[in-house]
Tab-separated table of C-alpha atoms in Angstrom:
chain	number	residue	atom	x	y	z
A	1	MET	CA	5.369	23.410	-88.372
A	2	ILE	CA	6.155	20.296	-86.373
A	3	GLU	CA	9.380	19.759	-88.288
A	4	SER	CA	10.735	23.121	-87.113
A	5	LYS	CA	9.821	22.709	-83.462
A	6	VAL	CA	10.133	19.130	-82.318
A	7	ASN	CA	10.485	18.347	-78.644
A	8	LYS	CA	10.069	14.596	-78.382
A	9	GLU	CA	10.576	14.538	-74.618
A	10	LEU	CA	7.827	17.113	-74.078
A	11	GLU	CA	5.530	15.202	-76.443
A	12	ARG	CA	6.209	12.052	-74.438
A	13	LYS	CA	5.273	13.820	-71.202
A	14	ILE	CA	2.071	15.153	-72.772
A	15	ASP	CA	1.056	11.665	-73.892
A	16	LEU	CA	1.752	10.317	-70.409
A	17	TYR	CA	-0.254	13.135	-68.853
A	18	VAL	CA	-3.405	12.680	-70.917
A	19	ASN	CA	-3.246	8.967	-70.099
A	20	GLY	CA	-3.043	9.721	-66.366
A	21	LYS	CA	0.501	8.398	-65.934
A	22	LEU	CA	2.186	11.441	-64.357
A	23	ASN	CA	2.263	12.044	-60.624
A	24	ALA	CA	1.402	15.424	-59.073
A	25	ASP	CA	4.971	16.784	-59.151
A	26	GLU	CA	5.518	15.661	-62.743
A	27	THR	CA	2.202	17.237	-63.719
A	28	ASP	CA	3.185	20.560	-62.148
A	29	GLU	CA	6.526	20.491	-63.976
A	30	LEU	CA	4.805	19.762	-67.280
A	31	TRP	CA	2.370	22.648	-66.902
A	32	ALA	CA	5.172	25.007	-65.953
A	33	GLU	CA	6.659	24.168	-69.364
A	34	LEU	CA	3.408	24.237	-71.325
A	35	ILE	CA	2.179	27.571	-70.090
A	36	GLN	CA	5.287	29.159	-71.621
A	37	ASP	CA	4.989	27.374	-74.970
A	38	GLU	CA	1.968	28.220	-77.137
A	39	TYR	CA	2.835	25.598	-79.760
A	40	TYR	CA	2.942	22.686	-77.339
A	41	LEU	CA	-0.027	23.989	-75.363
A	42	ASP	CA	-2.029	23.661	-78.596
A	43	TYR	CA	-0.429	20.259	-79.215
A	44	MET	CA	-1.551	19.140	-75.764
A	45	LYS	CA	-5.123	20.297	-76.445
A	46	SER	CA	-5.164	18.326	-79.691
A	47	VAL	CA	-3.929	15.181	-77.974
A	48	ALA	CA	-6.549	15.549	-75.237
A	49	ASN	CA	-9.373	16.106	-77.694
A	50	LEU	CA	-8.302	13.181	-79.858
A	51	LYS	CA	-8.049	10.917	-76.832
A	52	ALA	CA	-11.615	11.820	-75.879
A	53	VAL	CA	-12.794	11.006	-79.401
A	54	ILE	CA	-10.923	7.692	-79.341
A	55	ASP	CA	-12.328	6.771	-75.932
A	56	LYS	CA	-15.872	7.431	-77.122
A	57	LYS	CA	-15.362	5.247	-80.188
A	58	LYS	CA	-13.803	2.543	-78.073
A	59	GLN	CA	-16.799	2.490	-75.736
A	60	ALA	CA	-19.224	2.354	-78.651
A	61	GLN	CA	-17.291	-0.328	-80.554
A	62	PRO	CA	-15.265	-2.468	-78.118
A	63	SER	CA	-13.973	-4.728	-80.883
A	64	ALA	CA	-12.815	-1.898	-83.148
A	65	LYS	CA	-9.101	-1.428	-83.681
A	66	ILE	CA	-7.762	1.645	-81.865
A	67	TYR	CA	-4.521	3.213	-83.048
A	68	SER	CA	-1.962	4.763	-80.734
A	69	LEU	CA	-2.172	8.516	-80.182
A	70	PRO	CA	0.842	9.508	-82.323
A	71	LYS	CA	-0.572	7.642	-85.337
A	72	VAL	CA	-4.058	9.026	-84.801
A	73	MET	CA	-2.660	12.540	-84.667
A	74	ARG	CA	-1.065	12.078	-88.055
A	75	TYR	CA	-4.254	10.888	-89.716
A	76	ALA	CA	-6.971	12.697	-87.748
A	77	ALA	CA	-5.855	16.319	-87.628
A	78	ALA	CA	-9.388	17.473	-88.309
A	79	ALA	CA	-11.012	15.578	-85.420
A	80	ALA	CA	-13.930	17.329	-83.730
A	81	VAL	CA	-13.042	19.636	-80.833
A	82	ILE	CA	-14.851	18.994	-77.561
A	83	LEU	CA	-15.956	22.325	-76.095
A	84	ILE	CA	-15.050	22.534	-72.432
A	85	ALA	CA	-15.225	25.491	-70.042
A	86	GLY	CA	-11.752	26.912	-70.355
A	87	VAL	CA	-8.997	28.023	-68.125
A	88	ILE	CA	-5.698	27.944	-69.825
A	89	GLY	CA	-4.107	30.924	-71.551
A	90	VAL	CA	-0.620	31.674	-72.846
A	91	MET	CA	1.886	33.641	-70.811
A	92	ASN	CA	3.160	36.883	-72.263
A	93	TYR	CA	6.550	37.558	-70.727
A	94	ASN	CA	7.247	40.947	-72.294
A	95	THR	CA	4.157	43.045	-71.664
A	96	THR	CA	5.443	44.621	-68.440
A	97	GLU	CA	8.858	46.195	-68.692
A	98	ASN	CA	10.143	45.431	-65.202
A	99	LEU	CA	8.570	42.026	-64.696
A	100	SER	CA	9.526	38.540	-65.851
A	101	VAL	CA	5.844	37.612	-66.181
A	102	GLY	CA	2.815	39.270	-67.705
A	103	PRO	CA	-0.944	38.730	-67.772
A	104	ILE	CA	-2.090	35.833	-69.916
A	105	ASP	CA	-3.076	36.807	-73.427
A	106	GLN	CA	-6.263	34.754	-73.768
A	107	ILE	CA	-8.340	32.390	-71.659
A	108	GLY	CA	-8.883	29.164	-73.554
A	109	LEU	CA	-12.499	28.086	-73.934
A	110	ASP	CA	-11.777	24.477	-74.830
A	111	VAL	CA	-9.660	22.832	-72.163
A	112	VAL	CA	-9.476	22.728	-68.391
A	113	ARG	CA	-6.724	21.407	-66.217
A	114	SER	CA	-7.590	19.277	-63.202
A	115	ALA	CA	-5.582	17.118	-60.836
A	116	ASP	CA	-6.559	13.983	-62.761
A	117	GLY	CA	-6.143	15.303	-66.291
A	118	PHE	CA	-8.889	16.802	-68.442
A	119	SER	CA	-12.491	17.469	-67.537
A	120	GLU	CA	-15.506	15.935	-69.200
A	121	THR	CA	-17.659	18.018	-71.531
A	122	VAL	CA	-19.470	20.957	-69.966
A	123	GLU	CA	-22.708	19.826	-68.369
A	124	SER	CA	-24.530	23.142	-68.758
A	125	GLU	CA	-26.162	23.454	-72.164
A	126	VAL	CA	-26.199	27.243	-71.725
A	127	ILE	CA	-22.431	27.375	-71.193
A	128	ARG	CA	-21.840	25.115	-74.192
A	129	GLU	CA	-24.004	27.381	-76.342
A	130	ALA	CA	-22.268	30.507	-75.020
A	131	ILE	CA	-18.841	29.053	-75.814
A	132	LYS	CA	-20.000	28.229	-79.324
A	133	LEU	CA	-21.390	31.743	-79.822
A	134	ALA	CA	-18.202	33.362	-78.542
A	135	THR	CA	-16.036	31.086	-80.688
A	136	ASP	CA	-18.123	32.076	-83.721
A	137	GLY	CA	-17.577	35.759	-82.955
A	138	GLU	CA	-21.036	36.438	-81.522
A	139	VAL	CA	-19.676	37.779	-78.245
A	140	ASN	CA	-22.607	40.027	-77.289
A	141	GLU	CA	-25.048	37.161	-77.737
A	142	ALA	CA	-22.862	34.885	-75.616
A	143	VAL	CA	-22.613	37.480	-72.852
A	144	GLN	CA	-26.358	38.093	-72.849
A	145	LEU	CA	-27.123	34.385	-72.739
A	146	LEU	CA	-24.900	33.854	-69.700
A	147	GLN	CA	-26.177	36.945	-67.898
A	148	ASN	CA	-29.795	35.881	-68.394
A	149	GLU	CA	-29.079	32.427	-67.015
A	150	MET	CA	-27.247	33.859	-63.995
A	151	GLU	CA	-30.329	35.902	-63.101
A	152	THR	CA	-32.575	32.853	-63.048
A	153	THR	CA	-30.523	30.313	-61.077
A	154	ASN	CA	-30.195	29.925	-57.320
A	155	ASP	CA	-27.567	27.192	-57.643
A	156	THR	CA	-24.341	28.806	-56.400
A	157	GLN	CA	-22.070	26.315	-58.183
A	158	LEU	CA	-23.842	26.869	-61.500
A	159	LYS	CA	-23.816	30.623	-60.984
A	160	ALA	CA	-20.071	30.504	-60.342
A	161	GLU	CA	-19.498	28.449	-63.507
A	162	LEU	CA	-21.660	30.831	-65.552
A	163	ALA	CA	-19.766	33.823	-64.157
A	164	LEU	CA	-16.437	32.115	-64.858
A	165	SER	CA	-17.418	31.557	-68.492
A	166	LEU	CA	-18.753	35.105	-68.759
A	167	GLY	CA	-15.565	36.576	-67.327
A	168	SER	CA	-13.438	34.473	-69.666
A	169	ILE	CA	-15.324	35.720	-72.724
A	170	GLN	CA	-15.110	39.319	-71.511
A	171	TYR	CA	-11.385	38.940	-70.821
A	172	ASN	CA	-10.734	37.609	-74.308
A	173	ASN	CA	-12.671	40.557	-75.704
A	174	GLY	CA	-10.484	43.065	-73.829
A	175	GLN	CA	-13.273	43.984	-71.382
A	176	TYR	CA	-11.081	43.681	-68.321
A	177	GLN	CA	-13.176	45.744	-65.907
A	178	GLU	CA	-16.215	43.665	-66.791
A	179	SER	CA	-14.214	40.460	-66.368
A	180	ILE	CA	-13.125	41.621	-62.907
A	181	GLU	CA	-16.767	41.969	-61.900
A	182	SER	CA	-17.549	38.494	-63.229
A	183	PHE	CA	-14.583	36.809	-61.542
A	184	GLU	CA	-15.347	38.604	-58.264
A	185	LEU	CA	-18.824	37.105	-58.483
A	186	VAL	CA	-17.217	33.673	-58.814
A	187	ILE	CA	-15.121	33.965	-55.654
A	188	THR	CA	-18.001	35.326	-53.551
A	189	GLN	CA	-20.266	32.328	-54.162
A	190	ASN	CA	-20.783	29.990	-51.206
A	191	LYS	CA	-20.157	26.240	-51.280
A	192	ILE	CA	-18.514	26.001	-54.692
A	193	ASP	CA	-15.845	23.456	-55.571
A	194	VAL	CA	-12.212	24.299	-55.000
A	195	LEU	CA	-11.203	24.177	-58.669
A	196	THR	CA	-13.874	26.729	-59.614
A	197	LEU	CA	-12.768	28.994	-56.768
A	198	GLU	CA	-9.136	28.617	-57.767
A	199	LYS	CA	-9.889	29.527	-61.380
A	200	GLY	CA	-11.854	32.544	-60.185
A	201	TYR	CA	-8.854	33.879	-58.249
A	202	TRP	CA	-6.367	33.017	-61.013
A	203	PHE	CA	-8.282	34.854	-63.712
A	204	LEU	CA	-9.220	37.705	-61.398
A	205	GLY	CA	-5.503	38.235	-60.818
A	206	ASN	CA	-4.853	38.317	-64.544
A	207	SER	CA	-7.701	40.793	-65.088
A	208	TYR	CA	-6.227	43.136	-62.467
A	209	PHE	CA	-2.809	42.619	-64.032
A	210	GLN	CA	-4.149	43.695	-67.430
A	211	MET	CA	-5.261	46.970	-65.855
A	212	ASP	CA	-1.943	47.489	-64.024
A	213	ARG	CA	-3.650	47.079	-60.655
A	214	LEU	CA	-0.676	45.117	-59.423
A	215	GLU	CA	-1.372	45.033	-55.691
A	216	GLU	CA	-4.832	43.608	-56.280
A	217	ALA	CA	-3.411	41.182	-58.840
A	218	GLU	CA	-0.828	39.963	-56.337
A	219	GLU	CA	-3.500	39.412	-53.686
A	220	ALA	CA	-5.650	37.379	-56.078
A	221	PHE	CA	-2.651	35.265	-57.107
A	222	LYS	CA	-1.834	34.670	-53.426
A	223	ASN	CA	-5.347	33.359	-52.891
A	224	ALA	CA	-5.006	31.041	-55.903
A	225	TYR	CA	-1.665	29.802	-54.593
A	226	ALA	CA	-3.068	29.202	-51.096
A	227	LEU	CA	-5.644	26.759	-52.487
A	228	ASN	CA	-2.735	24.471	-53.471
A	229	GLY	CA	-4.404	23.131	-56.584
A	230	ALA	CA	-3.930	23.049	-60.344
A	231	TYR	CA	-2.639	26.626	-60.617
A	232	SER	CA	-0.617	26.765	-57.414
A	233	ARG	CA	2.832	26.639	-59.009
A	234	VAL	CA	2.214	29.210	-61.712
A	235	ALA	CA	0.372	31.469	-59.246
A	236	LYS	CA	3.429	31.337	-56.970
A	237	THR	CA	5.597	32.444	-59.903
A	238	TYR	CA	3.403	35.517	-60.319
A	239	VAL	CA	3.351	36.251	-56.587
A	240	ASP	CA	7.142	36.110	-56.449
A	241	ALA	CA	7.504	38.387	-59.479
A	242	LEU	CA	4.981	40.955	-58.284
A	243	SER	CA	6.418	41.040	-54.780
A	244	THR	CA	9.673	42.417	-56.184
A	245	VAL	CA	8.041	45.437	-57.794
A	246	GLY	CA	8.364	48.683	-55.871
A	247	ARG	CA	4.968	50.338	-55.565
């Protein structure tokens, strides 16, 4: 309930972020907070989705009255969710006894972080359909759809995005070995964009972490950190934590 967990300052930062009014350092600080707070991570997703809906309406009807985000959130709680290839999960800090961090619980299939805010809708119709299938519980169908498409494309960027979506669905289904294979496919593709590569390393590290393959997890997190992008700060947190574990 909002009444039982109100953080007005964090809500203010979220509103500034989705409107592109935070600088890089402020954005990193915000995400360091959000990734530890499932409630406000969901709040942020809702704000982002509602903003996208508002922007679309504003473009279609320039003269229409547009309410501010806080008011819209009160009266439009059931607004349509825009399906976007996902990257954000929720930290679980208690799954490993001797560590202050743990592998993320789930990979979100509806929101992606970027340096400028939130991505547009997924361009690939196949990925959109796979996300919908997975969200509806038809995981095997989603996996098969993505695998079939990967076999037919020679576009390395598309193949990486398909593999990233496939690995995310497998991860959420507890198929960590399979997700490792998918995320490894992502990072071995040539000439893909940095954000896709970064996500591949970040989620590969979490997949290894889920299987207690800590040295391999640490190496993947180091690679994500070295790219100095959207996940650099949180990846560094994991690298620091894992480096203290005697193995």
